[in-house]
Amino acid sequence: MAKAATPATNMAMIKPCISSSRKVFMSSAASFSTESKEASWNRLTSSSHISSRQPFFQSIFSAPIKFKKVVTRAMSAANENKPLPGLPVDLRGKRAFIAGVADDNGYGWAIAKSLAAAGAEIIVGTWVPALNIFESSLRRGKFDESRVLPDGSLMEITKVYPMDAVYDSLDDVPEDVKSNKRYAGSSKWTVKELVESVKQDFGSIDILVHSLANGPEVSKPLLETSRNGYLAAISASSYSFVSLLKEFVSIMNPGGASISLTYIASERIIPGYGGGMSSAKAALESDTRVLAFEAGRKHKIRVNTISAGPLRSRAAKAIGFIDMMIDYSSANAPLQKELSAEEVGNAAAFLASPLASAITGAVVYVDNGLNAMGVGVDSPIFVDLDIPKDN
């Protein structure tokens, strides 16, 4: 769900043409590999969620508009060497692997869309127990509405791989997991097997995105968190990034980029975000700096992490107080608006692009500026101060 691009940072897209006939068509593909038949004129507001879109049609031309048939894929195009005007986020000819996409309303999906809008080829890794539902939803067209790119075409996902980044190799998988019916029918889903499959299918990638986390005891205060719960949070939420980059870096092209997602709880107290998850995010940020040095020196790969604000995703709802966090952010952040997944996706596209070629080892805040605040200005203490507020 990308915003209408500004001239300064245009995503790679196909432009409409003016004609004497007036026809606008909306694509409705049932398969995630189907190309859109006719592009519609779409603008998605920055405040909309990744799972919804609102088309706007405006008659602003003196002559009617006809849209050329477009074939826009989330992969390199035939005109990938043709220069674009302005200062574009141009990822044509690049291939991105996004780990942790299981639905269409989280940050992983939003990042995939923004990378696709910039011209990158998209492949994803989905947690094994969620794989069948995700692939079925794609085939049946349930995600078509949220697959729409800025030019009206649909994001194409070239391939979906089964994945469980908690396990590096099959030898690490406990017998009860191997025999679990939710894993039945899937194979080659450990990290090493996954990377080998990607290598065989595609040879190399340019962009690695880590968009996964899990804390089985996230609702418990740290003082009540068990050792197993704490270590499970670290394993799934931070070491999984180390493991993925460790294996993928051998097939990443020099100049490539790796991006993960973190949260302000890594450095500030967020009551309710427990079970070792705050520690896991702190570890992820520390690892980002070390990996930036090691992967940069050895492989010329940049490593950054995005500290994103709260989002009403399915995963976030498991914490139980996401609505309160969003309300708090809206009341206290310098920018009083709800953060959209698209804004995080666009930041990731920038970090993955040549425009960010000198940025590595950074924590990039995409949270409407909430990280900069030292106090909550909605406190009664500040009632007599003349603090601008949106009504």
Tab-separated table of C-alpha atoms in Angstrom:
chain	number	residue	atom	x	y	z
A	1	MET	CA	0.000	0.000	0.000
A	2	ALA	CA	2.297	2.635	-1.165
A	3	LYS	CA	1.486	6.340	-1.010
A	4	ALA	CA	1.373	8.540	-4.049
A	5	ALA	CA	5.073	9.049	-4.641
A	6	THR	CA	6.616	12.479	-4.491
A	7	PRO	CA	8.906	13.633	-7.298
A	8	ALA	CA	11.922	13.429	-4.999
A	9	THR	CA	11.583	9.736	-4.096
A	10	ASN	CA	9.577	8.049	-6.817
A	11	MET	CA	9.110	4.302	-6.712
A	12	ALA	CA	9.662	2.641	-10.085
A	13	MET	CA	6.262	2.522	-11.787
A	14	ILE	CA	4.530	2.670	-15.168
A	15	LYS	CA	2.828	5.923	-16.122
A	16	PRO	CA	-0.676	6.323	-17.608
A	17	CYS	CA	-1.293	7.944	-20.990
A	18	ILE	CA	-3.904	10.426	-22.199
A	19	SER	CA	-6.448	9.265	-24.786
A	20	SER	CA	-9.833	10.193	-26.220
A	21	SER	CA	-11.715	7.263	-24.720
A	22	ARG	CA	-12.531	7.023	-21.017
A	23	LYS	CA	-12.192	3.584	-19.484
A	24	VAL	CA	-10.864	2.558	-16.095
A	25	PHE	CA	-10.648	-1.074	-15.102
A	26	MET	CA	-9.890	-2.716	-11.742
A	27	SER	CA	-8.000	-5.976	-11.829
A	28	SER	CA	-9.326	-8.950	-9.861
A	29	ALA	CA	-6.849	-11.788	-10.193
A	30	ALA	CA	-7.568	-15.023	-8.368
A	31	SER	CA	-3.993	-16.299	-8.368
A	32	PHE	CA	-0.993	-14.602	-6.829
A	33	SER	CA	1.007	-15.228	-9.992
A	34	THR	CA	-1.605	-13.628	-12.274
A	35	GLU	CA	-0.808	-10.306	-13.909
A	36	SER	CA	-3.342	-7.480	-13.706
A	37	LYS	CA	-5.316	-7.015	-16.902
A	38	GLU	CA	-5.894	-3.278	-16.738
A	39	ALA	CA	-4.365	-0.802	-14.280
A	40	SER	CA	-6.618	1.383	-12.170
A	41	TRP	CA	-5.862	4.876	-11.017
A	42	ASN	CA	-5.073	4.346	-7.314
A	43	ARG	CA	-3.933	6.506	-4.503
A	44	LEU	CA	-3.687	4.945	-1.067
A	45	THR	CA	-3.741	7.269	1.882
A	46	SER	CA	-0.802	7.118	4.249
A	47	SER	CA	-3.130	6.463	7.177
A	48	SER	CA	-4.717	3.343	5.687
A	49	HIS	CA	-3.825	-0.145	6.881
A	50	ILE	CA	-1.985	-2.700	4.839
A	51	SER	CA	-5.094	-4.861	4.624
A	52	SER	CA	-7.316	-2.167	3.176
A	53	ARG	CA	-7.205	0.356	0.371
A	54	GLN	CA	-9.386	3.237	-0.717
A	55	PRO	CA	-9.356	4.160	-4.426
A	56	PHE	CA	-9.839	7.764	-5.417
A	57	PHE	CA	-10.799	8.850	-8.905
A	58	GLN	CA	-10.402	12.479	-9.824
A	59	SER	CA	-11.236	14.136	-13.133
A	60	ILE	CA	-8.343	16.549	-13.274
A	61	PHE	CA	-7.480	16.389	-16.931
A	62	SER	CA	-9.102	18.370	-19.733
A	63	ALA	CA	-9.087	15.200	-21.844
A	64	PRO	CA	-10.385	11.782	-20.688
A	65	ILE	CA	-7.904	9.173	-19.553
A	66	LYS	CA	-7.195	5.700	-20.862
A	67	PHE	CA	-4.715	3.410	-19.168
A	68	LYS	CA	-2.360	1.285	-21.189
A	69	LYS	CA	-2.262	-2.407	-20.454
A	70	VAL	CA	0.623	-2.978	-18.071
A	71	VAL	CA	2.541	-6.067	-17.053
A	72	THR	CA	4.172	-5.119	-13.786
A	73	ARG	CA	5.885	-7.918	-11.920
A	74	ALA	CA	7.623	-7.837	-8.578
A	75	MET	CA	10.841	-8.662	-10.387
A	76	SER	CA	13.307	-7.255	-12.855
A	77	ALA	CA	11.691	-5.778	-15.962
A	78	ALA	CA	12.922	-5.682	-19.546
A	79	ASN	CA	13.620	-1.964	-19.236
A	80	GLU	CA	15.599	-2.307	-15.995
A	81	ASN	CA	18.538	-0.366	-17.458
A	82	LYS	CA	16.431	2.574	-18.569
A	83	PRO	CA	17.097	5.510	-16.219
A	84	LEU	CA	14.206	6.974	-14.262
A	85	PRO	CA	13.639	10.696	-13.755
A	86	GLY	CA	14.383	12.440	-10.470
A	87	LEU	CA	15.893	10.499	-7.560
A	88	PRO	CA	14.009	7.206	-7.573
A	89	VAL	CA	14.020	4.244	-5.248
A	90	ASP	CA	14.895	1.858	-8.047
A	91	LEU	CA	15.241	-1.845	-7.208
A	92	ARG	CA	14.692	-3.263	-10.679
A	93	GLY	CA	16.857	-6.325	-11.221
A	94	LYS	CA	17.079	-6.995	-7.456
A	95	ARG	CA	15.719	-10.034	-5.650
A	96	ALA	CA	14.418	-9.872	-2.083
A	97	PHE	CA	13.744	-12.642	0.417
A	98	ILE	CA	11.320	-11.612	3.173
A	99	ALA	CA	11.294	-13.979	6.158
A	100	GLY	CA	8.159	-14.017	8.265
A	101	VAL	CA	5.216	-13.198	5.962
A	102	ALA	CA	2.073	-15.116	6.931
A	103	ASP	CA	-0.754	-12.678	6.166
A	104	ASP	CA	-1.410	-9.356	4.468
A	105	ASN	CA	-1.599	-6.960	7.396
A	106	GLY	CA	1.845	-6.979	9.004
A	107	TYR	CA	5.081	-5.129	8.420
A	108	GLY	CA	6.567	-8.021	6.435
A	109	TRP	CA	3.808	-7.784	3.834
A	110	ALA	CA	4.121	-3.997	3.698
A	111	ILE	CA	7.869	-4.231	3.116
A	112	ALA	CA	7.320	-6.789	0.361
A	113	LYS	CA	4.868	-4.415	-1.333
A	114	SER	CA	7.189	-1.433	-1.193
A	115	LEU	CA	10.111	-3.467	-2.516
A	116	ALA	CA	7.869	-4.769	-5.306
A	117	ALA	CA	6.671	-1.246	-6.120
A	118	ALA	CA	10.321	-0.282	-6.555
A	119	GLY	CA	10.799	-3.146	-9.013
A	120	ALA	CA	12.290	-5.947	-6.898
A	121	GLU	CA	11.453	-9.614	-7.327
A	122	ILE	CA	9.760	-10.969	-4.205
A	123	ILE	CA	10.188	-14.374	-2.590
A	124	VAL	CA	9.029	-15.071	0.954
A	125	GLY	CA	9.472	-17.523	3.807
A	126	THR	CA	6.377	-18.457	5.817
A	127	TRP	CA	6.226	-20.242	9.160
A	128	VAL	CA	5.379	-23.875	8.409
A	129	PRO	CA	2.132	-24.105	10.466
A	130	ALA	CA	0.783	-21.012	8.656
A	131	LEU	CA	1.957	-22.021	5.181
A	132	ASN	CA	-1.153	-23.796	3.885
A	133	ILE	CA	-3.531	-21.031	4.925
A	134	PHE	CA	-1.263	-18.332	3.484
A	135	GLU	CA	-0.795	-20.065	0.135
A	136	SER	CA	-4.495	-20.912	-0.075
A	137	SER	CA	-5.440	-17.287	0.584
A	138	LEU	CA	-3.087	-16.144	-2.167
A	139	ARG	CA	-4.453	-18.637	-4.686
A	140	ARG	CA	-8.070	-17.807	-3.907
A	141	GLY	CA	-7.495	-14.083	-4.314
A	142	LYS	CA	-8.237	-13.167	-0.694
A	143	PHE	CA	-5.191	-10.874	-0.654
A	144	ASP	CA	-5.766	-9.322	-4.085
A	145	GLU	CA	-7.085	-6.075	-2.649
A	146	SER	CA	-3.990	-5.559	-0.534
A	147	ARG	CA	-1.672	-6.684	-3.348
A	148	VAL	CA	-2.456	-3.603	-5.434
A	149	LEU	CA	0.666	-1.561	-6.230
A	150	PRO	CA	0.740	2.204	-6.928
A	151	ASP	CA	0.353	1.651	-10.680
A	152	GLY	CA	-2.730	-0.538	-10.197
A	153	SER	CA	-1.074	-3.877	-10.905
A	154	LEU	CA	-0.836	-6.682	-8.363
A	155	MET	CA	2.261	-7.591	-6.417
A	156	GLU	CA	3.570	-10.929	-7.610
A	157	ILE	CA	5.235	-13.291	-5.157
A	158	THR	CA	7.490	-15.526	-7.201
A	159	LYS	CA	7.733	-18.296	-4.622
A	160	VAL	CA	6.716	-19.060	-1.040
A	161	TYR	CA	9.047	-21.272	1.013
A	162	PRO	CA	8.206	-23.152	4.231
A	163	MET	CA	10.389	-21.880	7.053
A	164	ASP	CA	10.994	-22.200	10.765
A	165	ALA	CA	13.959	-19.996	11.648
A	166	VAL	CA	14.200	-21.427	15.164
A	167	TYR	CA	16.036	-24.455	13.736
A	168	ASP	CA	19.320	-24.218	11.832
A	169	SER	CA	19.325	-27.803	10.544
A	170	LEU	CA	17.190	-30.912	10.707
A	171	ASP	CA	19.416	-32.290	13.473
A	172	ASP	CA	18.244	-29.414	15.708
A	173	VAL	CA	14.542	-30.277	15.367
A	174	PRO	CA	13.011	-32.211	18.297
A	175	GLU	CA	11.116	-35.393	17.471
A	176	ASP	CA	7.813	-33.963	18.705
A	177	VAL	CA	8.116	-31.131	16.180
A	178	LYS	CA	9.076	-33.481	13.337
A	179	SER	CA	6.001	-35.599	14.053
A	180	ASN	CA	3.675	-32.624	14.591
A	181	LYS	CA	0.827	-32.735	12.105
A	182	ARG	CA	1.208	-28.997	11.443
A	183	TYR	CA	4.585	-29.773	9.863
A	184	ALA	CA	3.330	-32.771	7.888
A	185	GLY	CA	3.739	-32.426	4.135
A	186	SER	CA	6.450	-29.767	4.368
A	187	SER	CA	10.166	-30.313	3.966
A	188	LYS	CA	13.419	-28.366	3.800
A	189	TRP	CA	12.178	-25.693	6.192
A	190	THR	CA	15.169	-25.310	8.533
A	191	VAL	CA	17.440	-22.337	7.888
A	192	LYS	CA	20.228	-24.229	6.120
A	193	GLU	CA	17.782	-26.220	3.998
A	194	LEU	CA	15.850	-23.055	3.143
A	195	VAL	CA	18.927	-21.197	1.922
A	196	GLU	CA	20.053	-24.190	-0.116
A	197	SER	CA	16.620	-24.316	-1.772
A	198	VAL	CA	16.767	-20.606	-2.609
A	199	LYS	CA	20.266	-21.067	-4.002
A	200	GLN	CA	19.146	-23.912	-6.239
A	201	ASP	CA	16.080	-22.027	-7.460
A	202	PHE	CA	17.504	-18.525	-7.898
A	203	GLY	CA	21.256	-18.605	-7.405
A	204	SER	CA	21.463	-15.403	-5.371
A	205	ILE	CA	19.526	-12.637	-3.635
A	206	ASP	CA	20.209	-8.947	-3.039
A	207	ILE	CA	17.946	-8.120	-0.090
A	208	LEU	CA	17.206	-10.053	3.107
A	209	VAL	CA	14.355	-8.937	5.370
A	210	HIS	CA	13.827	-10.415	8.833
A	211	SER	CA	10.239	-9.831	9.932
A	212	LEU	CA	9.573	-12.397	12.601
A	213	ALA	CA	9.481	-12.634	16.367
A	214	ASN	CA	7.954	-14.836	19.020
A	215	GLY	CA	7.889	-14.803	22.791
A	216	PRO	CA	5.805	-17.626	24.278
A	217	GLU	CA	5.667	-15.803	27.615
A	218	VAL	CA	5.351	-12.252	26.280
A	219	SER	CA	2.416	-11.509	28.599
A	220	LYS	CA	4.472	-12.324	31.714
A	221	PRO	CA	6.561	-9.748	33.590
A	222	LEU	CA	10.297	-10.377	33.278
A	223	LEU	CA	10.476	-11.378	36.964
A	224	GLU	CA	7.967	-14.173	36.247
A	225	THR	CA	9.534	-15.336	32.975
A	226	SER	CA	11.011	-18.827	32.913
A	227	ARG	CA	14.462	-19.615	31.554
A	228	ASN	CA	12.917	-21.570	28.682
A	229	GLY	CA	10.530	-18.745	27.853
A	230	TYR	CA	13.331	-16.171	27.908
A	231	LEU	CA	15.649	-18.231	25.728
A	232	ALA	CA	12.812	-19.033	23.316
A	233	ALA	CA	12.193	-15.312	22.817
A	234	ILE	CA	15.887	-14.696	22.146
A	235	SER	CA	16.100	-17.653	19.769
A	236	ALA	CA	13.050	-16.793	17.650
A	237	SER	CA	13.308	-13.011	17.734
A	238	SER	CA	17.026	-12.219	17.551
A	239	TYR	CA	19.260	-15.218	16.900
A	240	SER	CA	17.032	-16.170	13.982
A	241	PHE	CA	18.301	-13.013	12.259
A	242	VAL	CA	21.922	-13.983	12.910
A	243	SER	CA	21.251	-17.473	11.590
A	244	LEU	CA	19.472	-16.297	8.435
A	245	LEU	CA	22.149	-13.751	7.568
A	246	LYS	CA	24.919	-16.236	8.373
A	247	GLU	CA	23.532	-18.662	5.777
A	248	PHE	CA	22.179	-16.191	3.218
A	249	VAL	CA	25.278	-13.981	3.090
A	250	SER	CA	27.086	-16.561	0.965
A	251	ILE	CA	24.526	-16.101	-1.820
A	252	MET	CA	23.962	-12.337	-1.412
A	253	ASN	CA	25.367	-10.125	-4.114
A	254	PRO	CA	27.936	-7.507	-2.998
A	255	GLY	CA	26.218	-4.213	-2.266
A	256	GLY	CA	23.178	-6.030	-0.911
A	257	ALA	CA	21.212	-5.090	2.190
A	258	SER	CA	19.733	-6.847	5.197
A	259	ILE	CA	16.945	-5.330	7.302
A	260	SER	CA	15.241	-6.440	10.504
A	261	LEU	CA	12.448	-5.009	12.662
A	262	THR	CA	12.881	-3.940	16.258
A	263	TYR	CA	10.853	-2.036	18.856
A	264	ILE	CA	11.407	0.802	21.332
A	265	ALA	CA	11.102	-1.693	24.238
A	266	SER	CA	14.754	-2.517	23.530
A	267	GLU	CA	15.775	0.734	25.234
A	268	ARG	CA	12.699	1.996	27.089
A	269	ILE	CA	10.453	0.336	29.663
A	270	ILE	CA	7.213	-0.875	28.059
A	271	PRO	CA	5.144	-2.575	30.777
A	272	GLY	CA	3.326	-5.582	29.361
A	273	TYR	CA	5.975	-6.337	26.732
A	274	GLY	CA	7.542	-9.111	28.742
A	275	GLY	CA	8.703	-12.688	28.524
A	276	GLY	CA	12.191	-11.614	27.497
A	277	MET	CA	10.991	-9.831	24.355
A	278	SER	CA	12.511	-6.506	25.384
A	279	SER	CA	15.829	-8.310	25.879
A	280	ALA	CA	15.460	-9.998	22.490
A	281	LYS	CA	14.975	-6.645	20.753
A	282	ALA	CA	17.981	-5.196	22.576
A	283	ALA	CA	20.042	-8.162	21.414
A	284	LEU	CA	18.772	-7.690	17.864
A	285	GLU	CA	19.929	-4.068	17.821
A	286	SER	CA	23.335	-4.941	19.262
A	287	ASP	CA	23.713	-7.737	16.725
A	288	THR	CA	22.800	-5.310	13.951
A	289	ARG	CA	25.881	-3.216	14.724
A	290	VAL	CA	28.232	-6.186	14.964
A	291	LEU	CA	26.823	-7.830	11.830
A	292	ALA	CA	27.116	-4.544	9.953
A	293	PHE	CA	30.854	-4.609	10.609
A	294	GLU	CA	31.394	-8.284	9.881
A	295	ALA	CA	29.113	-8.575	6.835
A	296	GLY	CA	30.305	-5.220	5.545
A	297	ARG	CA	33.998	-6.083	5.724
A	298	LYS	CA	33.692	-9.645	4.421
A	299	HIS	CA	30.806	-9.427	1.971
A	300	LYS	CA	30.027	-5.728	1.334
A	301	ILE	CA	26.532	-6.219	2.779
A	302	ARG	CA	24.770	-3.465	4.723
A	303	VAL	CA	22.830	-4.364	7.887
A	304	ASN	CA	20.202	-2.099	9.467
A	305	THR	CA	17.130	-2.426	11.637
A	306	ILE	CA	13.895	-0.421	11.684
A	307	SER	CA	12.399	0.471	15.044
A	308	ALA	CA	8.746	0.610	14.060
A	309	GLY	CA	5.887	2.057	16.031
A	310	PRO	CA	2.821	0.020	17.075
A	311	LEU	CA	0.584	-1.514	14.405
A	312	ARG	CA	-2.722	-3.369	14.671
A	313	SER	CA	-1.340	-6.550	13.124
A	314	ARG	CA	-2.507	-10.033	14.060
A	315	ALA	CA	0.825	-10.722	15.739
A	316	ALA	CA	0.704	-7.518	17.793
A	317	LYS	CA	-2.797	-8.288	19.030
A	318	ALA	CA	-1.347	-11.286	20.851
A	319	ILE	CA	0.316	-8.855	23.267
A	320	GLY	CA	-3.123	-7.716	24.364
A	321	PHE	CA	-2.707	-3.943	24.697
A	322	ILE	CA	-1.814	-2.846	21.171
A	323	ASP	CA	-4.814	-0.501	20.921
A	324	MET	CA	-3.677	1.359	24.023
A	325	MET	CA	-0.145	1.678	22.623
A	326	ILE	CA	-1.469	3.121	19.377
A	327	ASP	CA	-3.626	5.616	21.278
A	328	TYR	CA	-0.665	6.566	23.466
A	329	SER	CA	1.543	7.092	20.437
A	330	SER	CA	-1.068	9.245	18.713
A	331	ALA	CA	-1.428	11.388	21.821
A	332	ASN	CA	2.263	11.850	22.565
A	333	ALA	CA	4.310	11.553	19.375
A	334	PRO	CA	5.457	14.722	17.563
A	335	LEU	CA	3.369	13.592	14.571
A	336	GLN	CA	-0.168	12.978	15.811
A	337	LYS	CA	-1.333	10.290	13.435
A	338	GLU	CA	-1.602	6.541	13.373
A	339	LEU	CA	1.415	4.869	11.827
A	340	SER	CA	0.696	2.893	8.652
A	341	ALA	CA	2.499	-0.291	7.677
A	342	GLU	CA	3.171	1.337	4.309
A	343	GLU	CA	5.388	3.967	5.937
A	344	VAL	CA	7.581	1.239	7.405
A	345	GLY	CA	7.604	-0.543	4.049
A	346	ASN	CA	8.762	2.590	2.255
A	347	ALA	CA	11.542	3.136	4.792
A	348	ALA	CA	12.713	-0.427	4.179
A	349	ALA	CA	12.692	0.138	0.403
A	350	PHE	CA	14.895	3.187	0.901
A	351	LEU	CA	17.329	1.285	3.144
A	352	ALA	CA	17.535	-1.524	0.586
A	353	SER	CA	18.203	0.878	-2.282
A	354	PRO	CA	21.429	2.484	-3.528
A	355	LEU	CA	20.177	5.749	-2.013
A	356	ALA	CA	21.175	4.308	1.392
A	357	SER	CA	24.528	2.945	0.197
A	358	ALA	CA	26.427	4.561	3.088
A	359	ILE	CA	23.961	3.616	5.841
A	360	THR	CA	24.741	0.504	7.865
A	361	GLY	CA	24.692	-0.531	11.515
A	362	ALA	CA	21.798	1.871	12.156
A	363	VAL	CA	18.582	1.733	14.112
A	364	VAL	CA	16.157	3.744	11.975
A	365	TYR	CA	13.081	4.957	13.859
A	366	VAL	CA	9.807	4.921	11.950
A	367	ASP	CA	7.380	5.765	14.736
A	368	ASN	CA	6.130	9.325	14.154
A	369	GLY	CA	8.957	10.519	16.398
A	370	LEU	CA	7.731	8.887	19.616
A	371	ASN	CA	11.262	7.676	20.401
A	372	ALA	CA	12.378	11.295	20.840
A	373	MET	CA	9.922	12.042	23.638
A	374	GLY	CA	11.070	12.101	27.259
A	375	VAL	CA	7.595	12.434	28.797
A	376	GLY	CA	4.006	11.738	27.852
A	377	VAL	CA	2.472	15.113	27.079
A	378	ASP	CA	-1.028	13.747	27.663
A	379	SER	CA	-0.235	13.713	31.392
A	380	PRO	CA	-2.374	16.029	33.586
A	381	ILE	CA	0.909	17.609	34.705
A	382	PHE	CA	1.052	19.477	31.397
A	383	VAL	CA	-2.575	20.547	31.287
A	384	ASP	CA	-1.688	24.221	31.723
A	385	LEU	CA	0.982	24.231	29.005
A	386	ASP	CA	0.067	25.440	25.552
A	387	ILE	CA	0.969	22.200	23.756
A	388	PRO	CA	-0.463	21.954	20.224
A	389	LYS	CA	-2.819	19.017	19.859
A	390	ASP	CA	-4.982	17.569	17.145
A	391	ASN	CA	-8.625	17.577	18.109
